[in-house]
PDB file of C-alpha atoms in Angstrom:
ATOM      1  CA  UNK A   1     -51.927-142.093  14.758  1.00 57.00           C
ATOM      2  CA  UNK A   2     -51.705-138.538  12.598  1.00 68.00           C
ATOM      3  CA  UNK A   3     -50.588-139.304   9.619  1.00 70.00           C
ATOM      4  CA  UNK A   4     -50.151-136.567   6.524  1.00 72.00           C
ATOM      5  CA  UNK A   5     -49.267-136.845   2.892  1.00 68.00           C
ATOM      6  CA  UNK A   6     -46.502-134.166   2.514  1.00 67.00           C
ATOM      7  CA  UNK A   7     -45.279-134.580  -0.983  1.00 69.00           C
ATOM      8  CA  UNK A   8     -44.887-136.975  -3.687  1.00 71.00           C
ATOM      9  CA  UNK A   9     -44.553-140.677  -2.090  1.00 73.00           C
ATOM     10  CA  UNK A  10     -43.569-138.968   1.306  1.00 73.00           C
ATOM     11  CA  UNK A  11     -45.636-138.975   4.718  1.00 68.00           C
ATOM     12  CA  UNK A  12     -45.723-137.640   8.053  1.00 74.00           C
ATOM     13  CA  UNK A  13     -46.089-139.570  11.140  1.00 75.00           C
ATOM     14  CA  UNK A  14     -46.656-138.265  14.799  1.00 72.00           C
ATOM     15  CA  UNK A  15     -46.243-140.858  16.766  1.00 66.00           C
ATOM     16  CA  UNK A  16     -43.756-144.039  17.764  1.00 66.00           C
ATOM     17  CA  UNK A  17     -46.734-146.540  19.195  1.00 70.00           C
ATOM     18  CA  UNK A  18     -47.657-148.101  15.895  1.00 74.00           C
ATOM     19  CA  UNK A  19     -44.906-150.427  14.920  1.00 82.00           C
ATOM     20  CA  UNK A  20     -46.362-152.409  12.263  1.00 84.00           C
ATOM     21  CA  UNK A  21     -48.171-149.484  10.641  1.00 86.00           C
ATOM     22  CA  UNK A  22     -45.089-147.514  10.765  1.00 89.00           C
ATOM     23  CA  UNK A  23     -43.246-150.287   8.657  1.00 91.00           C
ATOM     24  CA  UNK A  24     -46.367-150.791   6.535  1.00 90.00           C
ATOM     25  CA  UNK A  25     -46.289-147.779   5.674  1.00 90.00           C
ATOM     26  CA  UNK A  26     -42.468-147.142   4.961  1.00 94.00           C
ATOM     27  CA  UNK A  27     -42.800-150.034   2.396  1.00 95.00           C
ATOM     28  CA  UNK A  28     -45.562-148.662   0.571  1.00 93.00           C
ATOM     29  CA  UNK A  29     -44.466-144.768   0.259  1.00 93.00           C
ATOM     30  CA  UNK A  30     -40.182-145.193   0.670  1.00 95.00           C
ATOM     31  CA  UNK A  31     -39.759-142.249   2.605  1.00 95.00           C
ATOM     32  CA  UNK A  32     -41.908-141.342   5.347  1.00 93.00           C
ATOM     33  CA  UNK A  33     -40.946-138.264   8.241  1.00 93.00           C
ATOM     34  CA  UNK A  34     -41.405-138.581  12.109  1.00 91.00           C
ATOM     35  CA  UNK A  35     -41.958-135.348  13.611  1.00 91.00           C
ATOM     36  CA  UNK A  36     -40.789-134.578  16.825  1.00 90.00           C
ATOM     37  CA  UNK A  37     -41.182-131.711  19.470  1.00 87.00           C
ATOM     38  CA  UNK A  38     -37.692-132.587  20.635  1.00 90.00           C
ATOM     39  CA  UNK A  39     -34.594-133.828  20.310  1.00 93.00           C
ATOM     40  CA  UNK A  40     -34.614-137.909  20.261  1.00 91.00           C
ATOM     41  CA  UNK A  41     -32.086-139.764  22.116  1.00 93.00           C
ATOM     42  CA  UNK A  42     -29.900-142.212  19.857  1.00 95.00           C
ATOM     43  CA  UNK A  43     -30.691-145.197  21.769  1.00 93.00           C
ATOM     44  CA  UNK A  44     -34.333-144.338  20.543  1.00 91.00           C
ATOM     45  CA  UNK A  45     -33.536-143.759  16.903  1.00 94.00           C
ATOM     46  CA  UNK A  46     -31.324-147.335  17.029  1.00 95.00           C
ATOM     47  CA  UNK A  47     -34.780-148.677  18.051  1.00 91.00           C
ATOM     48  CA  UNK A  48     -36.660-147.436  15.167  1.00 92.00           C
ATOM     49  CA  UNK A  49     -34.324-148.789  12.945  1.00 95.00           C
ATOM     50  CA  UNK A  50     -34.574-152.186  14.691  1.00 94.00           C
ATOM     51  CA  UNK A  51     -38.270-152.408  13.542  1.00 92.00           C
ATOM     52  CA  UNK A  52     -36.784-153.520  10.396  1.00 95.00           C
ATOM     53  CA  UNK A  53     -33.796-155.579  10.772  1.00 95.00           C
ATOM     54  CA  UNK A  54     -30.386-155.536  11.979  1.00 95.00           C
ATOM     55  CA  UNK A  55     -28.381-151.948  12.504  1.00 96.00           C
ATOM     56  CA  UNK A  56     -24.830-151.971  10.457  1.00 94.00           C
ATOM     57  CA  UNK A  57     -21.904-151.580  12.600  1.00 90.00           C
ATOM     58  CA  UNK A  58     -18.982-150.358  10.397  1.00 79.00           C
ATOM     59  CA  UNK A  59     -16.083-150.000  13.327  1.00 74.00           C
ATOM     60  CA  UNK A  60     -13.583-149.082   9.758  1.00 72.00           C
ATOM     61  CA  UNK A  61     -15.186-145.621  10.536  1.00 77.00           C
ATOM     62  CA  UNK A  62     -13.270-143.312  12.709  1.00 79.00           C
ATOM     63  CA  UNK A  63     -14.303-142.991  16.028  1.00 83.00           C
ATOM     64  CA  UNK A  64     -14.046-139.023  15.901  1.00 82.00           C
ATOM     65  CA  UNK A  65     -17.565-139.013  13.233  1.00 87.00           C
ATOM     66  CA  UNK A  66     -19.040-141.609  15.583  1.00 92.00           C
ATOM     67  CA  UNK A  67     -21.999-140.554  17.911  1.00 94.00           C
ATOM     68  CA  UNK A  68     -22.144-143.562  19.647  1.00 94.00           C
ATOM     69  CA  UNK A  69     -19.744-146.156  21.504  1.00 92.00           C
ATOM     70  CA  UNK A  70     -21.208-148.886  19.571  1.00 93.00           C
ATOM     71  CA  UNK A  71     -20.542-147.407  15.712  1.00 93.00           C
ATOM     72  CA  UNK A  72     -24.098-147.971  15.014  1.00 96.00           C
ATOM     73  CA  UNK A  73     -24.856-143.989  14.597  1.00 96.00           C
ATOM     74  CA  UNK A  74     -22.546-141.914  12.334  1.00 94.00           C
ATOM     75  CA  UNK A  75     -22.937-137.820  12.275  1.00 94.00           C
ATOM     76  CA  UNK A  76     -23.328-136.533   8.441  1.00 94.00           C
ATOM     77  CA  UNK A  77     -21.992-133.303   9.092  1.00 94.00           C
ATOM     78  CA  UNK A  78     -19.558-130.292   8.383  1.00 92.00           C
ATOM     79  CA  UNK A  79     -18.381-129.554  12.027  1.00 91.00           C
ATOM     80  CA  UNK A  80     -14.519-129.598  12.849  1.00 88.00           C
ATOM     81  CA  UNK A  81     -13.365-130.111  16.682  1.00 86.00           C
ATOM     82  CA  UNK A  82     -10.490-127.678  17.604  1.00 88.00           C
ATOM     83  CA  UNK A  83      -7.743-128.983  15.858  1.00 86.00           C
ATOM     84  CA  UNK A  84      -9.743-129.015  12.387  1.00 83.00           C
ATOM     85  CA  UNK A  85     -10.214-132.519  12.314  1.00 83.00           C
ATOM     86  CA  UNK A  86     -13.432-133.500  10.462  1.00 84.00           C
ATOM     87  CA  UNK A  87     -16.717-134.753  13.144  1.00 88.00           C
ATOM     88  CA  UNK A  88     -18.331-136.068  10.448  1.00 89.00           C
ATOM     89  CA  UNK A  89     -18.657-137.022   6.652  1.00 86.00           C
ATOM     90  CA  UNK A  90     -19.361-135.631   3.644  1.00 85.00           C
ATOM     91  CA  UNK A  91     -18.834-131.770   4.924  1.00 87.00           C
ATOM     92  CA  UNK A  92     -20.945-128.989   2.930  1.00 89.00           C
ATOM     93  CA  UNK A  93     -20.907-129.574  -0.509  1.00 88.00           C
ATOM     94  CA  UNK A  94     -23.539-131.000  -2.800  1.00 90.00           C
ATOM     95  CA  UNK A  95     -24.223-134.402  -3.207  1.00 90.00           C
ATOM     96  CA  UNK A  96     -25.628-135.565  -6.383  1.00 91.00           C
ATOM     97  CA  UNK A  97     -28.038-139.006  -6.688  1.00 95.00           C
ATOM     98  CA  UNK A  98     -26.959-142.147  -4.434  1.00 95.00           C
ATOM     99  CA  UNK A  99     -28.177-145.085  -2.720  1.00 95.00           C
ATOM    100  CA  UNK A 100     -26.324-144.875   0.180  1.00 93.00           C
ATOM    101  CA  UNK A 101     -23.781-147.142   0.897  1.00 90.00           C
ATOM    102  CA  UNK A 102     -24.076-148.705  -2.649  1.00 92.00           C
ATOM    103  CA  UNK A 103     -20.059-149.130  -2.501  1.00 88.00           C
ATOM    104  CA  UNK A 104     -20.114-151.460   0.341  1.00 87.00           C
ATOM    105  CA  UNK A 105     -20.199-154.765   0.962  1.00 87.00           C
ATOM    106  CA  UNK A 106     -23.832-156.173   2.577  1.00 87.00           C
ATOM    107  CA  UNK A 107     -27.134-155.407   1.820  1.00 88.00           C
ATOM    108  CA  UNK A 108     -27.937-151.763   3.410  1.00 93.00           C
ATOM    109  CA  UNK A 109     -31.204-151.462   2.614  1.00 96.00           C
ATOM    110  CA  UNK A 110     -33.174-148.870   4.599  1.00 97.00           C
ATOM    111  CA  UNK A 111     -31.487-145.830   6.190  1.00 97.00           C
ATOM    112  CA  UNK A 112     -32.152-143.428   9.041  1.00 97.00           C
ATOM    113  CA  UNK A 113     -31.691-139.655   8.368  1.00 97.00           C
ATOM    114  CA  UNK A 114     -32.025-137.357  11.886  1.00 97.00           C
ATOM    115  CA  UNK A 115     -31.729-133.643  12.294  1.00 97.00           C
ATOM    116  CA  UNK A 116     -29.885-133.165  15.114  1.00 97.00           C
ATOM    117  CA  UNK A 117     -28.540-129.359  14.424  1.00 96.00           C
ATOM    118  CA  UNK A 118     -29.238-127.513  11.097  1.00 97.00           C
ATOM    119  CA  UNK A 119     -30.628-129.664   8.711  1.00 97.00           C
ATOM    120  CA  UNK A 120     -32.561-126.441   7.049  1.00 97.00           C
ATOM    121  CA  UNK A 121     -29.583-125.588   5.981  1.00 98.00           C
ATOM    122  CA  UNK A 122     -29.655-127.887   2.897  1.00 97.00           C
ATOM    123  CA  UNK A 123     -32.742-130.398   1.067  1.00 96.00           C
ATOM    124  CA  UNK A 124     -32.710-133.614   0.345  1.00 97.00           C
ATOM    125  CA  UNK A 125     -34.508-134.478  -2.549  1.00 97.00           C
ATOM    126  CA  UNK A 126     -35.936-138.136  -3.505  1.00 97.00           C
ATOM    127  CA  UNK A 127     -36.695-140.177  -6.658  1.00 97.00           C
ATOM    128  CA  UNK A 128     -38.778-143.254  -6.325  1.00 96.00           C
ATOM    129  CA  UNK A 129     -37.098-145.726  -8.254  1.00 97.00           C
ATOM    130  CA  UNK A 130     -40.261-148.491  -8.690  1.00 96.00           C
ATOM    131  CA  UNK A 131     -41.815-145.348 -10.360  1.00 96.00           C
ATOM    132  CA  UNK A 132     -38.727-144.101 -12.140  1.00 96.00           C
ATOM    133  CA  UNK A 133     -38.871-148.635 -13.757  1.00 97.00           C
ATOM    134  CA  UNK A 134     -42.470-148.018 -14.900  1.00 96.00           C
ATOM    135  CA  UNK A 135     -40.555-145.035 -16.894  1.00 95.00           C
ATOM    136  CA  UNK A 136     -38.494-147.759 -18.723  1.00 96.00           C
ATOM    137  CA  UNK A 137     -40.163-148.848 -22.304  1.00 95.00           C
ATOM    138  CA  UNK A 138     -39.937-152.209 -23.400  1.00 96.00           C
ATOM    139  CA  UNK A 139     -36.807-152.563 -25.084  1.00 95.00           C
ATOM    140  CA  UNK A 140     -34.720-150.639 -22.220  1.00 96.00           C
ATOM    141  CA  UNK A 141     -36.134-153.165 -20.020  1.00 97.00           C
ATOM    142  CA  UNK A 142     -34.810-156.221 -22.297  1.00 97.00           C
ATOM    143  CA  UNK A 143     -31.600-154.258 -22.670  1.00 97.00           C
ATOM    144  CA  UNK A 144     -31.684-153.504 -18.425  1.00 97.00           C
ATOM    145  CA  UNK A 145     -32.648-157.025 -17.469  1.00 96.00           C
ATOM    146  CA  UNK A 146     -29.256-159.021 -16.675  1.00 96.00           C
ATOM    147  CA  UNK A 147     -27.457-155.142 -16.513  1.00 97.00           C
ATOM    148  CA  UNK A 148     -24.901-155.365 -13.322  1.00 97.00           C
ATOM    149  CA  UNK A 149     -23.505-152.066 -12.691  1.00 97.00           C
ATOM    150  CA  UNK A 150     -20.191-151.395 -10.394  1.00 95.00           C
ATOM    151  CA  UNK A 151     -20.063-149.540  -7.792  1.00 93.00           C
ATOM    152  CA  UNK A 152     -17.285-148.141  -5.910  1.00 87.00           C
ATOM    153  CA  UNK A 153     -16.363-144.241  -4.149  1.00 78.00           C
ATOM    154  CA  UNK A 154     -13.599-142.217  -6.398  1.00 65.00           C
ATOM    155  CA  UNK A 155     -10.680-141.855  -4.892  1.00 51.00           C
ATOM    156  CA  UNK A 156     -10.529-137.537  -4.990  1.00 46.00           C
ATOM    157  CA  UNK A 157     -12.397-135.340  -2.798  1.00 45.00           C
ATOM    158  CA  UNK A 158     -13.434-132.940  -5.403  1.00 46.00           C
ATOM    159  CA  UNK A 159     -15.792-135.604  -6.990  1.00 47.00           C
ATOM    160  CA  UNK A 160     -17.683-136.968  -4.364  1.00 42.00           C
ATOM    161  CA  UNK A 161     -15.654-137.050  -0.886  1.00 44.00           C
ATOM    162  CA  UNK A 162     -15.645-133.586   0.028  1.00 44.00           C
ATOM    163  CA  UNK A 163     -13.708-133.769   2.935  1.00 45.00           C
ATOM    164  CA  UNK A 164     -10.726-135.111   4.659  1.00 43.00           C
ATOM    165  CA  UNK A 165     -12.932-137.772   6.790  1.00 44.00           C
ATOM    166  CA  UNK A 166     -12.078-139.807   3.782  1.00 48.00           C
ATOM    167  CA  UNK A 167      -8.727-139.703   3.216  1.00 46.00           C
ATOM    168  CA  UNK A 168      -6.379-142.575   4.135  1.00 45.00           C
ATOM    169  CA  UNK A 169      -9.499-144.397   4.099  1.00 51.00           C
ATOM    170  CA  UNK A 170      -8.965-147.003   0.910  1.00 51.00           C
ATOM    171  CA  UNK A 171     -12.556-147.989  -1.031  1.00 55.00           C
ATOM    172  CA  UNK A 172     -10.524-150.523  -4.038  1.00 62.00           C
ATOM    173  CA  UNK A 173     -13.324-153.381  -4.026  1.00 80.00           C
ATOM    174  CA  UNK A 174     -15.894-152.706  -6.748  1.00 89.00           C
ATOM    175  CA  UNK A 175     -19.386-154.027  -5.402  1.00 93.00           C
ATOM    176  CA  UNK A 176     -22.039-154.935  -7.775  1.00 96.00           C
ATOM    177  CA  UNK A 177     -25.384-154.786  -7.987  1.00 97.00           C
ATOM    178  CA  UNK A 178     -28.324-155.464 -10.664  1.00 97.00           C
ATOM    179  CA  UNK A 179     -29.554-152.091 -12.561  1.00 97.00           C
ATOM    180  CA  UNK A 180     -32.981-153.960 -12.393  1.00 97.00           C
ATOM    181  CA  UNK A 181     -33.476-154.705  -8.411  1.00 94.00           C
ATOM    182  CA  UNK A 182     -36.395-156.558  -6.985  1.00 96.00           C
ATOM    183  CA  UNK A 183     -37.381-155.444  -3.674  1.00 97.00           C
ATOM    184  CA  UNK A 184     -36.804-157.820  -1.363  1.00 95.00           C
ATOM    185  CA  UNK A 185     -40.110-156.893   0.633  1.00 96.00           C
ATOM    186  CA  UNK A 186     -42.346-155.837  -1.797  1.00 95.00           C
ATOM    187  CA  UNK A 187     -41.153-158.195  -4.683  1.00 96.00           C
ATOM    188  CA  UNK A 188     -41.649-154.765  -7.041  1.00 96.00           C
ATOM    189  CA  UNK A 189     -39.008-153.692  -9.348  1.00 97.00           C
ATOM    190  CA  UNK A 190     -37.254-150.841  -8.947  1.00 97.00           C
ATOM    191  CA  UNK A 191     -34.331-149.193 -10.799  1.00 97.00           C
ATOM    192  CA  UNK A 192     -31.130-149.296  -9.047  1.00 97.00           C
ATOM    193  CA  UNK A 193     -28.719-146.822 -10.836  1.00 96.00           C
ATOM    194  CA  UNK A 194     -26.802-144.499  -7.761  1.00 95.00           C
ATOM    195  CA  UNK A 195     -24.776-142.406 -10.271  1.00 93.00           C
ATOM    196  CA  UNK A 196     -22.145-140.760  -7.725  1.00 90.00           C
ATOM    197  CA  UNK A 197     -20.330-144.127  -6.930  1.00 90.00           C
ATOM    198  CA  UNK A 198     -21.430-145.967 -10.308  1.00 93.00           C
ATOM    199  CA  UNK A 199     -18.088-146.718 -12.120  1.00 90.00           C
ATOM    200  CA  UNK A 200     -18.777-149.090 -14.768  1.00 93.00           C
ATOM    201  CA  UNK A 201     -21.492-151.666 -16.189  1.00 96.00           C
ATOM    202  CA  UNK A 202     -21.528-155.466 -18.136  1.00 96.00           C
ATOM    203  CA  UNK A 203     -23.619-153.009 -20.914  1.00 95.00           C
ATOM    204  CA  UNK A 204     -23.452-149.711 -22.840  1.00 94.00           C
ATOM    205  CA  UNK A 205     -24.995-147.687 -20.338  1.00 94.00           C
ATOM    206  CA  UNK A 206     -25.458-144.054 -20.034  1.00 95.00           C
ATOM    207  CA  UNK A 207     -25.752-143.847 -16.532  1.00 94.00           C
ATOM    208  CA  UNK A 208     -27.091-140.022 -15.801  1.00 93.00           C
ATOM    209  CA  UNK A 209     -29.059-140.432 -19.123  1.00 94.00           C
ATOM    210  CA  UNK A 210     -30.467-143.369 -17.912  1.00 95.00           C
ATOM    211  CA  UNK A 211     -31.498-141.497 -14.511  1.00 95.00           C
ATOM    212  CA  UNK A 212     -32.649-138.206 -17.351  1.00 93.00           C
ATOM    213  CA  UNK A 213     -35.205-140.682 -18.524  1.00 93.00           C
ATOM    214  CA  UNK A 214     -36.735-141.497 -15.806  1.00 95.00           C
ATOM    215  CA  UNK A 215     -36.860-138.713 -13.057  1.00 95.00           C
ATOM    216  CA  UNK A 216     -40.088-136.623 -13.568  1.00 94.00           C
ATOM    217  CA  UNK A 217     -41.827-134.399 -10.734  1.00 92.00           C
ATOM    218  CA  UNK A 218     -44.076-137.209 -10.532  1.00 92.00           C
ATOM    219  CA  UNK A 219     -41.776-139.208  -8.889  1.00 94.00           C
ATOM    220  CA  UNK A 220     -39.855-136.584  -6.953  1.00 95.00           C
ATOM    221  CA  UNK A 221     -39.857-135.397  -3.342  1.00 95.00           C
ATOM    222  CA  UNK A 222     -37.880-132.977  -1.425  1.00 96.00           C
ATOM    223  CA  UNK A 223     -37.666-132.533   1.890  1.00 95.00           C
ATOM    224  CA  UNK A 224     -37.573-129.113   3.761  1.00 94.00           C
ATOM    225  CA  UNK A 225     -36.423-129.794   7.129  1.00 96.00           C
ATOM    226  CA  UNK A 226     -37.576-128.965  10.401  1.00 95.00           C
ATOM    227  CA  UNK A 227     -36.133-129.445  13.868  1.00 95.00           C
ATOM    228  CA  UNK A 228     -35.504-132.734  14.828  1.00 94.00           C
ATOM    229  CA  UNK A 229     -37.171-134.641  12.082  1.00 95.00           C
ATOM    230  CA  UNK A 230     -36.545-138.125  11.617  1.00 94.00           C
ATOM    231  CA  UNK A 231     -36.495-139.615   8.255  1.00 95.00           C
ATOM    232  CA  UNK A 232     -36.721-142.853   7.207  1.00 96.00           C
ATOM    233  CA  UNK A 233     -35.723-143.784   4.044  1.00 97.00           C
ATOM    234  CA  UNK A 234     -36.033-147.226   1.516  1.00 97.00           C
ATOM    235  CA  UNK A 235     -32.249-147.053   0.212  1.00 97.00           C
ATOM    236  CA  UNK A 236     -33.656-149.581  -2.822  1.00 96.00           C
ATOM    237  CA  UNK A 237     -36.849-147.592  -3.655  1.00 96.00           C
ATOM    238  CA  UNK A 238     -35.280-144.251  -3.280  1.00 97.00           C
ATOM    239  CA  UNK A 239     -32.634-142.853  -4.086  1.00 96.00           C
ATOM    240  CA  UNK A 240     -31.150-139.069  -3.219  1.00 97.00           C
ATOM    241  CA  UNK A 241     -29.492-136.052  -3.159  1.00 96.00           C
ATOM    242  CA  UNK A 242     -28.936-132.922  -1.507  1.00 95.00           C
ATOM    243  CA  UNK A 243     -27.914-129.301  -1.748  1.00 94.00           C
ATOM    244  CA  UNK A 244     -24.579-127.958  -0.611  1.00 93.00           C
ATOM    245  CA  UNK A 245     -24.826-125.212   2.174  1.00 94.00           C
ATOM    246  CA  UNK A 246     -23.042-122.622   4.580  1.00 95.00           C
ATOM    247  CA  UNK A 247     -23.412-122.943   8.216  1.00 95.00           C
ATOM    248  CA  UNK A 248     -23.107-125.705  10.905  1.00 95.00           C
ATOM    249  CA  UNK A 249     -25.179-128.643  10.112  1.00 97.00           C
ATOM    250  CA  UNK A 250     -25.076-132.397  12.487  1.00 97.00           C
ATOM    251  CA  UNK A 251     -27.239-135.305  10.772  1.00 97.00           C
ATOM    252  CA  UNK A 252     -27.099-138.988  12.584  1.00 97.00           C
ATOM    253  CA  UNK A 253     -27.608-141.666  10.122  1.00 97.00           C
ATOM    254  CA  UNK A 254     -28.117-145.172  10.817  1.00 97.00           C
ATOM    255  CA  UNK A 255     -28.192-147.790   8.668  1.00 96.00           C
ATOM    256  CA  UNK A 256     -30.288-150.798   8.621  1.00 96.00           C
ATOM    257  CA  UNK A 257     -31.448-154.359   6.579  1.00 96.00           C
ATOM    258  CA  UNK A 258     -34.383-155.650   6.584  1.00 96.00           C
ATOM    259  CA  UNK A 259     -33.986-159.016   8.978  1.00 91.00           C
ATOM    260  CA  UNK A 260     -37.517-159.395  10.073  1.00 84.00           C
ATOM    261  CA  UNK A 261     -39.075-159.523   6.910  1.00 76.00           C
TER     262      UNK A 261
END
């Protein structure tokens, strides 16, 4: 099994063979990066993320941004078919810090990223949220402890949408979750802040203050794309971001809990 650092609580793996160590490993650094010499079929990506638990089905989403008859893979991308309509979310703009899918209902814990066409086109950059807690002093932690904070998409396309795969698509519910969030593998704490989609808290919060605080190159990691990576990424660990870019660019995420543990 070749395994290489490649950046602040990041790794590279070459190879599929070593389940356990794979998961193992995932837990302890939050993001780690298959390489591959080729393009992966879905059904094989849907199989990584079954190493850790059940695959989210969300069969709300439009069938057009869909990359599989099952609504288990969605395409993150810019692409239009002929008549303009949008083949996939989120288009070409950039996307400041989330957990993904911190708006919606269910626990959506871990996250597949794949570059299927043009992911150089744009980074995506990390921040390890156990390290970003062991930024917290004492009294932010007593202020953070029973902290809930709201989350829920804005309604305009401008602020975080940026396309029409959204609209006519209605996100009301407010879902919360704890700004202090104990892994539920690891038992660590980790900070759990996703400013795009956080709308409102139980406390006086700055939110992007809050995040200020606590980001540091220590705890940062971006990711420089190359052909038909496959990142996996800890959704309560992590957190990200990434650029906004010109070009044609098809990412296939998947979504996943973490069942077996």
């Amino acid at each position: 099994m070749k395994i290489n650092k490649i950046g602040n609580n990041a790794l590279e793996i070459i190879d599929y063979d070593y389940e356990k160590d794979i998961r193992d490993y995932f837990y302890d650094y939050g993001v780690v990066c298959i390489r591959n010499n080729e393009d992966v079929p879905l059904d094989k990506l849907i199989k990584v993320a079954e190493m850790f638990g059940n695959v989210h089905r969300d069969p709300t989403v439009p069938s057009n941004v869909m990359a599989d008859d099952d609504y288990k893979v969605q395409r993150v991308s810019n692409k239009v078919d002929n008549n303009g309509t949008p083949m996939g979310a989120l288009g070409d703009l950039e996307i400041p810090w989330h957990c993904d899918f911190s708006h919606n209902k269910g626990e959506y814990h871990g996250s597949i990223l794949y570059n299927h066409q043009g992911g150089d086109l744009a980074e995506t950059t990390y921040v390890n949220q156990q390290l970003a807690y062991e930024r917290l002093s004492k009294e932010q932690i007593e202020h953070l402890t029973d902290a809930v904070g709201e989350h829920r998409l804005k309604q305009t396309k401008k602020e975080v949408d940026h396309n029409s795969y959204y609209e006519g698509r209605v996100y009301s519910e407010t879902i919360k979750r704890p700004i202090l969030f104990r892994h539920p593998v690891t038992d660590k704490m980790c900070l759990y802040t996703s400013p795009a989609t956080f709308h409102g808290c139980n406390k006086d919060i700055n939110i992007w203050q809050l995040c200020e605080d606590t980001i540091t190159e220590s705890n940062l990691y971006t990711h420089k794309w190359q052909p038909f990576d496959c990142l996996l990424q800890d959704n309560i660990q992590t957190m990200h971001k990434r650029t906004g870019f010109a070009g044609e660019r098809v990412m296939y995420r998947i979504q996943f809990d973490y069942d077996r543990h």
